[in-house]
XYZ file of C-alpha atoms in Angstrom:
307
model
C -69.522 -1.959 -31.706
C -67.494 -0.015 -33.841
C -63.478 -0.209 -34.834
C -61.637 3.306 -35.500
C -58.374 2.973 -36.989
C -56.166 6.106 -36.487
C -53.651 5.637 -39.337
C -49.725 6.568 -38.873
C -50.097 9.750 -37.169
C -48.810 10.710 -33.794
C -50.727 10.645 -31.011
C -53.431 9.713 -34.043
C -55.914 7.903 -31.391
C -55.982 10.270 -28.792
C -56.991 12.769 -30.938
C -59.623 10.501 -32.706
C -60.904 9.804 -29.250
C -60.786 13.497 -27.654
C -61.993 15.021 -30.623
C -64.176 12.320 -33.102
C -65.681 9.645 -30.604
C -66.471 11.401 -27.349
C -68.177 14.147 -28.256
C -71.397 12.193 -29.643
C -71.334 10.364 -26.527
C -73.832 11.743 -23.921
C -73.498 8.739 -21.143
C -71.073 7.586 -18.936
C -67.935 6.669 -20.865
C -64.600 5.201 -19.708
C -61.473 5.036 -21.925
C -59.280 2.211 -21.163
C -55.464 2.433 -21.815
C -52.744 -0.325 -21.602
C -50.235 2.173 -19.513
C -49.785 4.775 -17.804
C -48.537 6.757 -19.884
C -51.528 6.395 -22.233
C -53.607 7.446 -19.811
C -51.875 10.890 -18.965
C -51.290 11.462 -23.096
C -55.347 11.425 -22.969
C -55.608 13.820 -19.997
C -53.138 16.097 -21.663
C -55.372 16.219 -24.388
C -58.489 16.786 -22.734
C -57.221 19.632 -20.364
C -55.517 21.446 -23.366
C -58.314 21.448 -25.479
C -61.938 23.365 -25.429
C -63.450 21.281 -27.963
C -64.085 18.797 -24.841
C -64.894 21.423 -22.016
C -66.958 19.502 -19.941
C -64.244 16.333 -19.844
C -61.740 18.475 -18.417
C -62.636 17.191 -15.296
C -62.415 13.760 -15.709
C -61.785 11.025 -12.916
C -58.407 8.925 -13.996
C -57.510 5.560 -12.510
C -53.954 4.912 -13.090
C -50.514 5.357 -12.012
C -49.439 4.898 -8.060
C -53.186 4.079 -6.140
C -54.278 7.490 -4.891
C -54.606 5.642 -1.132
C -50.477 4.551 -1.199
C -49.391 8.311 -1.747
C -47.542 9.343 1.260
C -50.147 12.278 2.028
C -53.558 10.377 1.821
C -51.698 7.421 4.586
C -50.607 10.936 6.509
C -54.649 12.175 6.128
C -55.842 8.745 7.266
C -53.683 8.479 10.117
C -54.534 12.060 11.656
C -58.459 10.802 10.915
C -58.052 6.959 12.572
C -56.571 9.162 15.649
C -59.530 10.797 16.364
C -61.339 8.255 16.623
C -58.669 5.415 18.101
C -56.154 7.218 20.103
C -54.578 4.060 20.532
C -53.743 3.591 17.173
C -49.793 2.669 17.216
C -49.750 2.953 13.636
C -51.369 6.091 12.921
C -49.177 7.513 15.645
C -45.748 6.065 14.225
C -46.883 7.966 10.239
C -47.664 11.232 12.376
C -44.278 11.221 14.621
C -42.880 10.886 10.686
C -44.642 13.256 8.991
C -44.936 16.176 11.670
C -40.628 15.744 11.581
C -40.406 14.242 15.161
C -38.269 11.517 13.673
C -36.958 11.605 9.973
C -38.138 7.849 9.024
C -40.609 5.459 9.597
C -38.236 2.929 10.709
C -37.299 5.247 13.724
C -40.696 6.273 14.680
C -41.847 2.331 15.350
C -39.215 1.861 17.398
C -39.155 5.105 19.112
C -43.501 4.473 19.479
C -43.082 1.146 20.387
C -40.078 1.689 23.036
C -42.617 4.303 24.742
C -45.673 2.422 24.638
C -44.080 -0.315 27.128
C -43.464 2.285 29.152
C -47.423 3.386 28.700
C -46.264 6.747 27.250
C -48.106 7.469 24.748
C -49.301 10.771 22.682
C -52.545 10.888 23.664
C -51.403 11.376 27.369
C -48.868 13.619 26.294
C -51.228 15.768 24.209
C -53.306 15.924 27.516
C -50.262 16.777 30.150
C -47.440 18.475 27.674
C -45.578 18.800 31.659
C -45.202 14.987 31.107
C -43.147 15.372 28.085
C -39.538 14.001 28.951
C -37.996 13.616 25.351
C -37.017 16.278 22.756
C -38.981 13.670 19.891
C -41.954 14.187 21.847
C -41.476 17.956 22.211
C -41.260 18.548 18.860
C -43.841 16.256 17.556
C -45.935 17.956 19.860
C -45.069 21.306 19.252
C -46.083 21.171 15.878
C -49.222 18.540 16.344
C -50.779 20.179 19.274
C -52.595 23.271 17.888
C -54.130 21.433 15.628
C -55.659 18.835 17.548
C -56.583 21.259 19.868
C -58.841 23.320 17.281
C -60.188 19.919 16.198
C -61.006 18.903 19.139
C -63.748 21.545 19.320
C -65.177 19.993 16.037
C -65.574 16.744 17.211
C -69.234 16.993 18.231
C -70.334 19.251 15.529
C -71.926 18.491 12.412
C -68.337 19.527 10.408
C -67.853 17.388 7.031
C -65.498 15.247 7.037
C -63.842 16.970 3.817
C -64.126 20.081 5.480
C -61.497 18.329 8.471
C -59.162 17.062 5.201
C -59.136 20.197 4.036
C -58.445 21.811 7.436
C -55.463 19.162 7.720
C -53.986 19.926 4.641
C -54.084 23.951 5.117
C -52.437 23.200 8.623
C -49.439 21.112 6.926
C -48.813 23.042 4.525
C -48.174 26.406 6.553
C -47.273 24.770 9.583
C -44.885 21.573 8.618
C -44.052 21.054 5.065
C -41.701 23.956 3.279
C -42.728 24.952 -0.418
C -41.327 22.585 -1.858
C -42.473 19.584 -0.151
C -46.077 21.326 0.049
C -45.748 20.930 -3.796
C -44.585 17.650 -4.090
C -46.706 16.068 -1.657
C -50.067 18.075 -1.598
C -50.121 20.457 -4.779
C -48.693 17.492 -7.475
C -52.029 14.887 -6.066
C -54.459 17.893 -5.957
C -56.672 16.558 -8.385
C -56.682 13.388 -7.025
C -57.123 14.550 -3.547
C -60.446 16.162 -4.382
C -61.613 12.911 -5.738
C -61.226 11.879 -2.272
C -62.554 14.301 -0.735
C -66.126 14.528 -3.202
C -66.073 10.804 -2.562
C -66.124 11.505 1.270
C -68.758 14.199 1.214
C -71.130 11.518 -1.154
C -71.056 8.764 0.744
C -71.659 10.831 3.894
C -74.271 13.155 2.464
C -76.702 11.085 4.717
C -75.059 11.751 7.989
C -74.292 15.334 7.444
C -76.275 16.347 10.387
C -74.536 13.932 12.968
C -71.179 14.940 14.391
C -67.920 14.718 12.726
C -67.045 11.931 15.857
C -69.933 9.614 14.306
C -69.268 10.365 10.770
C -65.318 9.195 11.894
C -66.645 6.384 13.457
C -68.485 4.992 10.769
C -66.383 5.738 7.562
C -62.844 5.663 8.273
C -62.532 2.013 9.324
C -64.052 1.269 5.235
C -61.694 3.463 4.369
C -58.595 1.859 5.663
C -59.371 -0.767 2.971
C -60.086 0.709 -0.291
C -57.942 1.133 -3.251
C -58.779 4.389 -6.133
C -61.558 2.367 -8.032
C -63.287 2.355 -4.852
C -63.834 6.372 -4.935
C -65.947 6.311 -7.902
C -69.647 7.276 -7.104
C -71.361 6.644 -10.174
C -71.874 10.191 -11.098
C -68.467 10.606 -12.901
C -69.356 11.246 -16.629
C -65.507 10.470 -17.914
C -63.137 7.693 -16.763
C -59.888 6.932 -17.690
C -58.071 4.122 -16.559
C -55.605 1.362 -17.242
C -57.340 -2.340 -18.258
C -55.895 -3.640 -15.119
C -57.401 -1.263 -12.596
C -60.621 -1.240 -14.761
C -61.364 -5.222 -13.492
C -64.760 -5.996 -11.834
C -66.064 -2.244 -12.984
C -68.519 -1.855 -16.167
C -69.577 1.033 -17.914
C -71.981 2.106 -20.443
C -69.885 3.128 -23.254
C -66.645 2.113 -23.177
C -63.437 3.132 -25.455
C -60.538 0.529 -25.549
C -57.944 2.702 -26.732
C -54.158 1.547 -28.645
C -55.006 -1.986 -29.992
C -52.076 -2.133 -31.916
C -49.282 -4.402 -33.073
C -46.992 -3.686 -30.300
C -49.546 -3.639 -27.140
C -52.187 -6.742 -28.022
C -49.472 -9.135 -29.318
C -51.530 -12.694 -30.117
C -50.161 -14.233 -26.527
C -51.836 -14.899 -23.702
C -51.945 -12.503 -21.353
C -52.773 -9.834 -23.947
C -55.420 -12.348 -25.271
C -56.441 -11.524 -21.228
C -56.640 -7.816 -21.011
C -58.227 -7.302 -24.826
C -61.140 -9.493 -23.222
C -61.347 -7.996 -19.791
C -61.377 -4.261 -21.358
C -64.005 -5.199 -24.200
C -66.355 -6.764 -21.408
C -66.178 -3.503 -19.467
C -69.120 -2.315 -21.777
C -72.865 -2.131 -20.755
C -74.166 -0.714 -23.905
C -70.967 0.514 -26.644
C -67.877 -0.437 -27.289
C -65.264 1.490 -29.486
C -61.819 0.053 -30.353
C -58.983 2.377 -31.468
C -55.598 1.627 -32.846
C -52.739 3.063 -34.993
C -49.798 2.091 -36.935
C -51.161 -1.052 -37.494
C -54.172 -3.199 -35.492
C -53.757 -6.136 -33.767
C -53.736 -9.146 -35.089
C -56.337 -10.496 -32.005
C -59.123 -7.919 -33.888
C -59.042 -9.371 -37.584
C -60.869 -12.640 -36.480
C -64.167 -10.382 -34.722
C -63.673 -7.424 -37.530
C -66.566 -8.446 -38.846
C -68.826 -7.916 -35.801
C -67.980 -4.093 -35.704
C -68.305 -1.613 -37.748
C -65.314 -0.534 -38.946
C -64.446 3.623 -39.818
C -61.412 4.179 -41.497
């Protein structure tokens, strides 16, 4: 165990850690923050430097959970579809998102108002001569060529990541202007191929059944997971905040900013210093600058301390 203390400059830790501590580390290492902001001050650093090349990529858990972004509940939805037609809430996010209706709030009522009349999009999709109301019309408009061409992929052995990506190509020319493709698709883009290299790992072993099976199997797991949930094992770098790092452990860990101001002696920081230090496998590094907590003086003695 070893204690780094950054001294009074800027930023001092993140550059200790980017620059000092990470690159004689060879194994999986996480860095654990206390905020968000922490987190994207490291991930600055790593992308704008080439001292640390290969952590460029690095997988970050922190910030708004990757599965309650507006596009990833849009991807899920068209994927539950496939697979339960009958879906009212998959349905109700798609009416939304394809610009049937201009708020959630409208599309359950204007789904749910149709369903007792056992209209629904499915049969619509099927019979577009059945189609009696202009929300329906343009809903289907705009959804219809797509399913269509998916359709044919159902039975194949297509990837699911190869049908996310097909999704979001098909949104972004077909429904969302440029500026609403970069808010919601090129701003998450990093994130959204975690999700999608978590999809093609875990279904690496059912590559040769058809997309309908792969649906079938994975999306219902899926429906429950949160970001921690997408890492494989493989990732060499994590960063994430203490609280999203509970229940995960890691080989090398790096508890960064245990200072004064973020690990006062109360209780609930008393909470997180323990729950980030027992993240660690086989190392544990503590940073801090501008002064360290007072929480580390009574265990200074069980690292070693660099200065």
């Amino acid at each position: 165990m070893q204690l780094y203390d950054a001294g009074e400059e800027p930023d001092g830790d993140v550059k200790l850690i980017c620059h000092e501590i990470l690159p004689a580390l060879t194994e999986q290492t996480a860095i654990l923050v206390r905020t968000n902001r922490d987190a994207d001050r490291i991930s600055k650093e790593l992308h704008s430097t080439t001292t640390n090349a290969s952590y460029s990529e690095h997988f970050k858990i922190s910030g708004f959970d990757l599965f309650h972004r507006k596009t990833v509940k849009s991807i899920m939805a068209f994927l539950t579809i496939l697979t339960d037609p009958n879906n009212r809430l998959a349905w109700t996010r798609l009416y939304r998102d394809f610009k049937a209706v201009k708020t959630l709030h409208e599309a359950r009522t204007f789904i749910h108002e149709e369903w007792q009349q056992s209209i629904t999009p499915k049969q619509l999709l099927s019979n577009q001569n059945a189609i009696h109301n202009s929300r329906h019309q343009r809903f289907i408009d705009k959804f219809a060529p797509l399913y269509e061409t998916v359709k044919t992929l159902m039975t194949t052995p297509t990837s699911i990541g190869n049908l996310i990506e097909i999704y979001l190509n098909y949104i972004r020319q077909q429904v969302l202007t440029p500026r609403e493709a970069d808010e919601d698709i090129d701003s998450i883009e990093i994130e959204l191929v975690k999700l999608t290299a978590h999809i093609n790992y875990f279904t690496a072993t059912d590559r040769n059944k058809s997309l309908f099976a792969q649906l079938r199997k994975y999306i219902p797991q899926y429906q429950s997971f949160r970001e921690a949930d997408l890492l494989t094992g493989n990732e060499r770098l994590i960063i994430a905040t203490v609280h999203k790092s509970k229940g995960l452990e890691f080989e090398n860990v790096i508890v960064q900013g245990v200072n004064a101001y973020w690990y006062k002696p109360d209780d609930e920081s008393k909470r997180l210093l323990f729950v980030a230090m027992t993240r660690a496998r086989r190392r544990l590094y503590i940073t801090f600058s501008k002064g360290a907590s007072p929480m580390l003086y009574p265990i200074r003695n069980h690292f070693t301390i660099n200065c």
